[in-house]
Amino acid sequence: MILQDKVALVTGGTSGIGRATAIAYAQQQAKVVVVGRRIDEGEKTVRLIKEAGGEAIFVQADVTKETDVKAMVNKTVDVFGWLDIAFNNAGMGGENPSLIEQTEAEYDRTMNVNVKGVWLSMKSEIAQMLKQGSGSIVNMASVVGVVALPNILLYTASKHAVVGLTKAAALQYAKAGIRINVVAPGAIQTDMFEAVTDEAKAYLTGLHPIGRVGTPIEVANAVLFLSSDLASFTTGETLMVDGGYVAQ
Ligand code: NAP
């Protein structure tokens, strides 16, 4: 058990990769804080963890709101005493493919959730981790945090920003006992992937040399490694979980 007695928080733990990671954390004996806006889905993740013998709570929070994000960390500390691990996974896609037809509202939505959400989360998490003198944070980017796809340019920009935030924060807190890394998955079989057209699914699948898209648990396993002491000398790293996509 690589996370025995650790306290781990997952934003976007109400579905997809976040839910798979919350369950994987609990299987490694972490106490888990599941965060998201949808109460029913958050409680479902908690139920799945408890049915398997684990310990978890749900905290409703919108990662774009600083008051919510502060409250999510405060609740974690109130219930479990401290915060060892945070997976800042909440994110969204969905934009008009044409730059000249995109609206300010689309820009603000994508940047608020994918970039501001990670920044706000790190702010509150690191403030707590500094008091403890230790902590491990994993942020969620994407292959398009490293390379670009033309038809999802706001999403691409937002995930590049997450990679940059991760590297700079990792350097800022390297001597404080806080490691900060980022995962960059290729296309993964979740609601987000299911939301695209069949044509787009076939196109995206074809981009992966391994010949298929990934599964949420395959990302969760990479996050587990970075979160744990197995990665004790790893910080500022972008770990590709992409079936060979960017190796081409
Ligand atoms: P998903 O099932 O749609 O999960 C998205 C999660 O983000 C949900 O749990 C959602 O929770 C949460 N979320 C969105 N906006 C939020 C907000 N304002 N406040 C709090 N939580 C919010 O899709 P997924 O594929 O697992 O996505 C998880 C992450 O992986 C995202 O950052 C995504 O960009 C990234 N990613 C996905 C893929 C892929 O192909 N699927 C590839 C690379 C990276 P609520 O709706 O309950 O708030």
CSV table of C-alpha atoms and ligand atoms in Angstrom, one decimal:
chain,number,residue,atom,x,y,z
A,1,MET,CA,0.0,0.0,0.0
A,2,ILE,CA,1.8,3.1,-1.2
A,3,LEU,CA,-0.5,5.7,0.3
A,4,GLN,CA,-1.1,4.2,3.8
A,5,ASP,CA,-2.5,7.0,6.1
A,6,LYS,CA,-2.2,9.7,3.5
A,7,VAL,CA,-5.0,12.2,2.9
A,8,ALA,CA,-5.7,12.8,-0.8
A,9,LEU,CA,-7.9,15.3,-2.5
A,10,VAL,CA,-9.2,15.0,-6.1
A,11,THR,CA,-11.0,17.8,-7.9
A,12,GLY,CA,-13.3,16.6,-10.6
A,13,GLY,CA,-13.7,13.4,-8.6
A,14,THR,CA,-17.3,13.1,-9.7
A,15,SER,CA,-16.6,11.2,-13.0
A,16,GLY,CA,-14.1,9.9,-15.4
A,17,ILE,CA,-10.4,10.1,-14.6
A,18,GLY,CA,-11.0,11.9,-11.3
A,19,ARG,CA,-13.4,9.1,-10.1
A,20,ALA,CA,-10.9,6.4,-11.2
A,21,THR,CA,-8.1,8.1,-9.4
A,22,ALA,CA,-10.1,8.7,-6.2
A,23,ILE,CA,-10.9,4.9,-6.1
A,24,ALA,CA,-7.2,4.1,-6.9
A,25,TYR,CA,-6.1,6.3,-4.0
A,26,ALA,CA,-8.5,4.6,-1.6
A,27,GLN,CA,-7.3,1.2,-2.8
A,28,GLN,CA,-3.8,2.3,-1.7
A,29,GLN,CA,-5.3,3.1,1.8
A,30,ALA,CA,-5.5,6.9,1.4
A,31,LYS,CA,-8.4,8.8,2.9
A,32,VAL,CA,-10.0,10.6,0.0
A,33,VAL,CA,-11.7,13.9,-0.4
A,34,VAL,CA,-13.8,13.9,-3.6
A,35,VAL,CA,-14.5,17.4,-5.0
A,36,GLY,CA,-16.9,18.5,-7.8
A,37,ARG,CA,-20.1,20.4,-8.4
A,38,ARG,CA,-22.5,17.5,-8.9
A,39,ILE,CA,-23.6,16.2,-5.5
A,40,ASP,CA,-25.1,12.9,-6.8
A,41,GLU,CA,-22.0,11.9,-8.7
A,42,GLY,CA,-19.7,12.9,-5.9
A,43,GLU,CA,-21.7,10.8,-3.4
A,44,LYS,CA,-21.5,8.0,-5.9
A,45,THR,CA,-17.7,8.1,-5.9
A,46,VAL,CA,-17.7,8.1,-2.1
A,47,ARG,CA,-20.2,5.1,-2.1
A,48,LEU,CA,-18.0,3.1,-4.5
A,49,ILE,CA,-15.0,3.8,-2.2
A,50,LYS,CA,-16.8,2.9,1.0
A,51,GLU,CA,-18.3,-0.3,-0.5
A,52,ALA,CA,-14.8,-1.4,-1.2
A,53,GLY,CA,-13.8,-0.7,2.4
A,54,GLY,CA,-12.2,2.7,1.9
A,55,GLU,CA,-12.7,6.1,3.6
A,56,ALA,CA,-13.9,9.1,1.7
A,57,ILE,CA,-16.0,12.3,1.9
A,58,PHE,CA,-17.5,14.5,-0.8
A,59,VAL,CA,-17.1,18.3,-0.8
A,60,GLN,CA,-19.1,20.3,-3.3
A,61,ALA,CA,-17.0,23.0,-4.8
A,62,ASP,CA,-16.6,25.0,-8.0
A,63,VAL,CA,-12.9,25.3,-8.7
A,64,THR,CA,-13.4,28.7,-10.3
A,65,LYS,CA,-14.4,30.2,-7.0
A,66,GLU,CA,-11.8,31.0,-4.4
A,67,THR,CA,-14.2,30.8,-1.5
A,68,ASP,CA,-15.2,27.2,-2.6
A,69,VAL,CA,-11.6,26.2,-3.1
A,70,LYS,CA,-10.5,27.5,0.3
A,71,ALA,CA,-13.5,25.7,1.9
A,72,MET,CA,-12.5,22.4,0.2
A,73,VAL,CA,-9.1,22.5,1.8
A,74,ASN,CA,-10.4,23.7,5.1
A,75,LYS,CA,-12.9,20.8,5.2
A,76,THR,CA,-10.2,18.3,4.3
A,77,VAL,CA,-8.1,19.5,7.3
A,78,ASP,CA,-11.1,19.7,9.6
A,79,VAL,CA,-12.1,16.1,8.8
A,80,PHE,CA,-8.8,14.3,8.3
A,81,GLY,CA,-6.3,16.6,10.0
A,82,TRP,CA,-4.0,17.5,7.1
A,83,LEU,CA,-3.5,17.3,3.3
A,84,ASP,CA,-0.8,15.1,1.8
A,85,ILE,CA,-1.8,14.8,-1.9
A,86,ALA,CA,-3.9,16.8,-4.3
A,87,PHE,CA,-4.9,15.9,-7.8
A,88,ASN,CA,-6.1,19.0,-9.6
A,89,ASN,CA,-8.0,17.3,-12.3
A,90,ALA,CA,-11.2,19.3,-12.8
A,91,GLY,CA,-11.4,20.5,-16.4
A,92,MET,CA,-13.6,21.0,-19.5
A,93,GLY,CA,-13.5,21.0,-23.2
A,94,GLY,CA,-16.0,22.0,-25.8
A,95,GLU,CA,-15.5,25.1,-27.9
A,96,ASN,CA,-16.2,26.4,-31.4
A,97,PRO,CA,-13.4,25.1,-33.6
A,98,SER,CA,-13.1,28.4,-35.5
A,99,LEU,CA,-11.0,31.0,-33.7
A,100,ILE,CA,-12.7,33.9,-35.4
A,101,GLU,CA,-16.2,32.6,-34.4
A,102,GLN,CA,-15.2,32.0,-30.7
A,103,THR,CA,-16.8,34.3,-28.1
A,104,GLU,CA,-15.3,35.9,-25.0
A,105,ALA,CA,-17.6,33.8,-22.9
A,106,GLU,CA,-16.0,30.6,-24.4
A,107,TYR,CA,-12.5,31.9,-23.7
A,108,ASP,CA,-13.4,32.9,-20.1
A,109,ARG,CA,-15.1,29.5,-19.4
A,110,THR,CA,-12.2,27.4,-20.7
A,111,MET,CA,-9.5,29.5,-19.0
A,112,ASN,CA,-11.5,29.9,-15.7
A,113,VAL,CA,-12.0,26.1,-15.2
A,114,ASN,CA,-8.8,24.7,-16.7
A,115,VAL,CA,-6.2,27.4,-15.6
A,116,LYS,CA,-7.7,29.5,-12.9
A,117,GLY,CA,-9.1,26.4,-11.3
A,118,VAL,CA,-5.7,24.8,-11.1
A,119,TRP,CA,-4.1,28.0,-9.9
A,120,LEU,CA,-6.7,28.6,-7.1
A,121,SER,CA,-6.4,25.0,-6.1
A,122,MET,CA,-2.6,25.1,-5.8
A,123,LYS,CA,-2.9,28.4,-3.8
A,124,SER,CA,-5.0,26.8,-1.1
A,125,GLU,CA,-3.3,23.4,-1.1
A,126,ILE,CA,0.2,24.8,-1.0
A,127,ALA,CA,-0.7,27.2,1.9
A,128,GLN,CA,-1.7,24.1,3.9
A,129,MET,CA,1.3,22.0,2.7
A,130,LEU,CA,3.7,24.7,3.8
A,131,LYS,CA,2.4,24.5,7.4
A,132,GLN,CA,3.1,20.7,7.2
A,133,GLY,CA,6.4,21.0,5.4
A,134,SER,CA,5.4,18.4,2.9
A,135,GLY,CA,3.0,17.6,0.1
A,136,SER,CA,2.6,16.2,-3.4
A,137,ILE,CA,0.4,17.8,-6.1
A,138,VAL,CA,-0.4,16.4,-9.5
A,139,ASN,CA,-2.1,18.7,-12.0
A,140,MET,CA,-4.1,17.6,-15.1
A,141,ALA,CA,-3.0,18.8,-18.5
A,142,SER,CA,-3.3,16.8,-21.8
A,143,VAL,CA,-1.1,15.9,-24.8
A,144,VAL,CA,-2.3,19.3,-26.0
A,145,GLY,CA,-0.4,20.8,-23.1
A,146,VAL,CA,2.7,19.8,-25.0
A,147,VAL,CA,1.7,19.7,-28.7
A,148,ALA,CA,-1.2,21.5,-30.5
A,149,LEU,CA,-4.4,20.4,-32.2
A,150,PRO,CA,-5.9,23.1,-34.5
A,151,ASN,CA,-9.6,22.7,-33.7
A,152,ILE,CA,-9.3,22.9,-29.9
A,153,LEU,CA,-7.1,25.9,-29.6
A,154,LEU,CA,-8.5,27.4,-26.4
A,155,TYR,CA,-8.3,24.0,-24.7
A,156,THR,CA,-4.7,23.7,-26.1
A,157,ALA,CA,-3.8,27.1,-24.7
A,158,SER,CA,-5.3,26.3,-21.3
A,159,LYS,CA,-3.4,23.0,-21.0
A,160,HIS,CA,-0.1,24.6,-22.1
A,161,ALA,CA,-0.8,27.0,-19.2
A,162,VAL,CA,-1.2,24.2,-16.8
A,163,VAL,CA,2.1,22.7,-17.8
A,164,GLY,CA,3.8,26.1,-17.3
A,165,LEU,CA,2.1,26.7,-13.9
A,166,THR,CA,3.2,23.3,-12.8
A,167,LYS,CA,6.9,23.8,-13.7
A,168,ALA,CA,7.1,27.3,-12.1
A,169,ALA,CA,5.3,26.3,-8.9
A,170,ALA,CA,7.5,23.2,-8.7
A,171,LEU,CA,10.6,25.4,-8.8
A,172,GLN,CA,9.1,27.8,-6.3
A,173,TYR,CA,8.4,25.1,-3.7
A,174,ALA,CA,11.1,22.6,-4.4
A,175,LYS,CA,13.0,23.3,-1.2
A,176,ALA,CA,9.8,23.4,0.9
A,177,GLY,CA,9.2,19.7,0.6
A,178,ILE,CA,6.4,20.1,-1.9
A,179,ARG,CA,6.6,18.2,-5.2
A,180,ILE,CA,4.4,19.4,-8.1
A,181,ASN,CA,4.0,17.4,-11.3
A,182,VAL,CA,1.6,17.2,-14.2
A,183,VAL,CA,0.1,14.3,-16.3
A,184,ALA,CA,-0.6,14.8,-20.0
A,185,PRO,CA,-3.0,12.1,-21.2
A,186,GLY,CA,-3.9,11.4,-24.8
A,187,ALA,CA,-7.6,10.6,-25.6
A,188,ILE,CA,-9.1,8.7,-22.7
A,189,GLN,CA,-12.5,6.9,-22.7
A,190,THR,CA,-14.6,9.2,-20.5
A,191,ASP,CA,-17.7,11.3,-20.8
A,192,MET,CA,-15.5,14.1,-22.3
A,193,PHE,CA,-14.3,11.7,-25.1
A,194,GLU,CA,-17.9,10.3,-25.6
A,195,ALA,CA,-19.1,13.9,-26.2
A,196,VAL,CA,-17.2,14.2,-29.5
A,197,THR,CA,-18.6,13.0,-32.9
A,198,ASP,CA,-17.8,9.5,-34.2
A,199,GLU,CA,-15.6,11.1,-36.9
A,200,ALA,CA,-13.6,13.0,-34.3
A,201,LYS,CA,-13.3,9.8,-32.2
A,202,ALA,CA,-11.9,7.9,-35.1
A,203,TYR,CA,-9.5,10.7,-35.9
A,204,LEU,CA,-8.3,11.0,-32.2
A,205,THR,CA,-7.9,7.2,-31.9
A,206,GLY,CA,-5.8,7.2,-35.0
A,207,LEU,CA,-3.3,9.7,-33.5
A,208,HIS,CA,-2.2,7.1,-30.9
A,209,PRO,CA,0.5,4.7,-32.1
A,210,ILE,CA,-0.6,2.1,-29.6
A,211,GLY,CA,-3.8,1.8,-31.8
A,212,ARG,CA,-6.5,2.7,-29.2
A,213,VAL,CA,-7.5,5.4,-26.7
A,214,GLY,CA,-6.6,5.0,-23.0
A,215,THR,CA,-8.7,4.2,-20.0
A,216,PRO,CA,-9.2,6.3,-16.9
A,217,ILE,CA,-7.4,3.7,-14.7
A,218,GLU,CA,-4.3,3.9,-17.0
A,219,VAL,CA,-4.1,7.7,-16.1
A,220,ALA,CA,-4.9,7.0,-12.5
A,221,ASN,CA,-1.9,4.6,-12.3
A,222,ALA,CA,0.4,7.4,-13.5
A,223,VAL,CA,-1.1,9.9,-11.0
A,224,LEU,CA,-0.7,7.3,-8.2
A,225,PHE,CA,3.0,7.1,-9.0
A,226,LEU,CA,3.6,10.8,-9.1
A,227,SER,CA,1.5,11.3,-5.9
A,228,SER,CA,3.4,8.8,-3.9
A,229,ASP,CA,6.9,8.6,-2.3
A,230,LEU,CA,7.9,6.3,-5.2
A,231,ALA,CA,8.4,9.6,-7.1
A,232,SER,CA,10.3,11.3,-4.3
A,233,PHE,CA,12.9,12.8,-6.6
A,234,THR,CA,10.5,13.8,-9.3
A,235,THR,CA,9.1,17.4,-9.5
A,236,GLY,CA,8.2,19.8,-12.3
A,237,GLU,CA,7.8,16.7,-14.6
A,238,THR,CA,5.2,16.3,-17.3
A,239,LEU,CA,4.4,12.6,-17.5
A,240,MET,CA,2.8,11.7,-20.9
A,241,VAL,CA,0.1,9.0,-20.7
A,242,ASP,CA,-0.6,9.0,-24.4
A,243,GLY,CA,0.0,5.7,-26.1
A,244,GLY,CA,3.1,7.1,-27.8
A,245,TYR,CA,1.3,10.2,-29.3
A,246,VAL,CA,4.0,12.8,-28.8
A,247,ALA,CA,6.9,10.3,-29.4
A,248,GLN,CA,6.1,10.4,-33.1
B,1,NAP,P1,-15.2,14.3,-17.2
B,1,NAP,O1,-15.7,12.9,-16.8
B,1,NAP,O2,-16.1,15.2,-18.0
B,1,NAP,O3,-14.6,15.0,-15.9
B,1,NAP,C1,-14.5,16.4,-15.7
B,1,NAP,C2,-14.5,16.6,-14.3
B,1,NAP,O4,-14.2,18.0,-14.0
B,1,NAP,C3,-15.9,16.3,-13.6
B,1,NAP,O5,-15.7,15.6,-12.5
B,1,NAP,C4,-16.4,17.7,-13.3
B,1,NAP,O6,-17.2,17.7,-12.1
B,1,NAP,C5,-15.1,18.5,-13.1
B,1,NAP,N1,-15.4,19.9,-13.2
B,1,NAP,C6,-15.6,20.6,-14.4
B,1,NAP,N2,-15.8,21.9,-14.1
B,1,NAP,C7,-15.6,22.1,-12.8
B,1,NAP,C8,-15.7,23.2,-11.9
B,1,NAP,N3,-15.9,24.4,-12.3
B,1,NAP,N4,-15.5,23.0,-10.6
B,1,NAP,C9,-15.3,21.7,-10.1
B,1,NAP,N5,-15.2,20.6,-10.9
B,1,NAP,C10,-15.4,20.8,-12.2
B,1,NAP,O7,-13.9,14.1,-18.1
B,1,NAP,P2,-12.5,13.5,-17.9
B,1,NAP,O8,-12.0,13.1,-19.2
B,1,NAP,O9,-12.4,12.6,-16.7
B,1,NAP,O10,-11.7,14.9,-17.6
B,1,NAP,C11,-10.9,15.1,-16.4
B,1,NAP,C12,-9.7,15.9,-16.8
B,1,NAP,O11,-8.9,15.2,-17.7
B,1,NAP,C13,-10.0,17.2,-17.4
B,1,NAP,O12,-9.1,18.2,-16.9
B,1,NAP,C14,-9.6,17.0,-18.9
B,1,NAP,O13,-9.3,18.2,-19.6
B,1,NAP,C15,-8.5,16.0,-18.8
B,1,NAP,N6,-8.2,15.2,-19.9
B,1,NAP,C16,-9.1,14.4,-20.5
B,1,NAP,C17,-8.8,13.7,-21.6
B,1,NAP,C18,-9.8,12.7,-22.3
B,1,NAP,O14,-9.6,12.4,-23.4
B,1,NAP,N7,-10.9,12.4,-21.6
B,1,NAP,C19,-7.5,13.7,-22.1
B,1,NAP,C20,-6.6,14.6,-21.5
B,1,NAP,C21,-6.9,15.3,-20.4
B,1,NAP,P3,-18.6,18.4,-11.9
B,1,NAP,O15,-19.3,18.4,-13.2
B,1,NAP,O16,-19.3,17.5,-10.9
B,1,NAP,O17,-18.3,19.8,-11.4
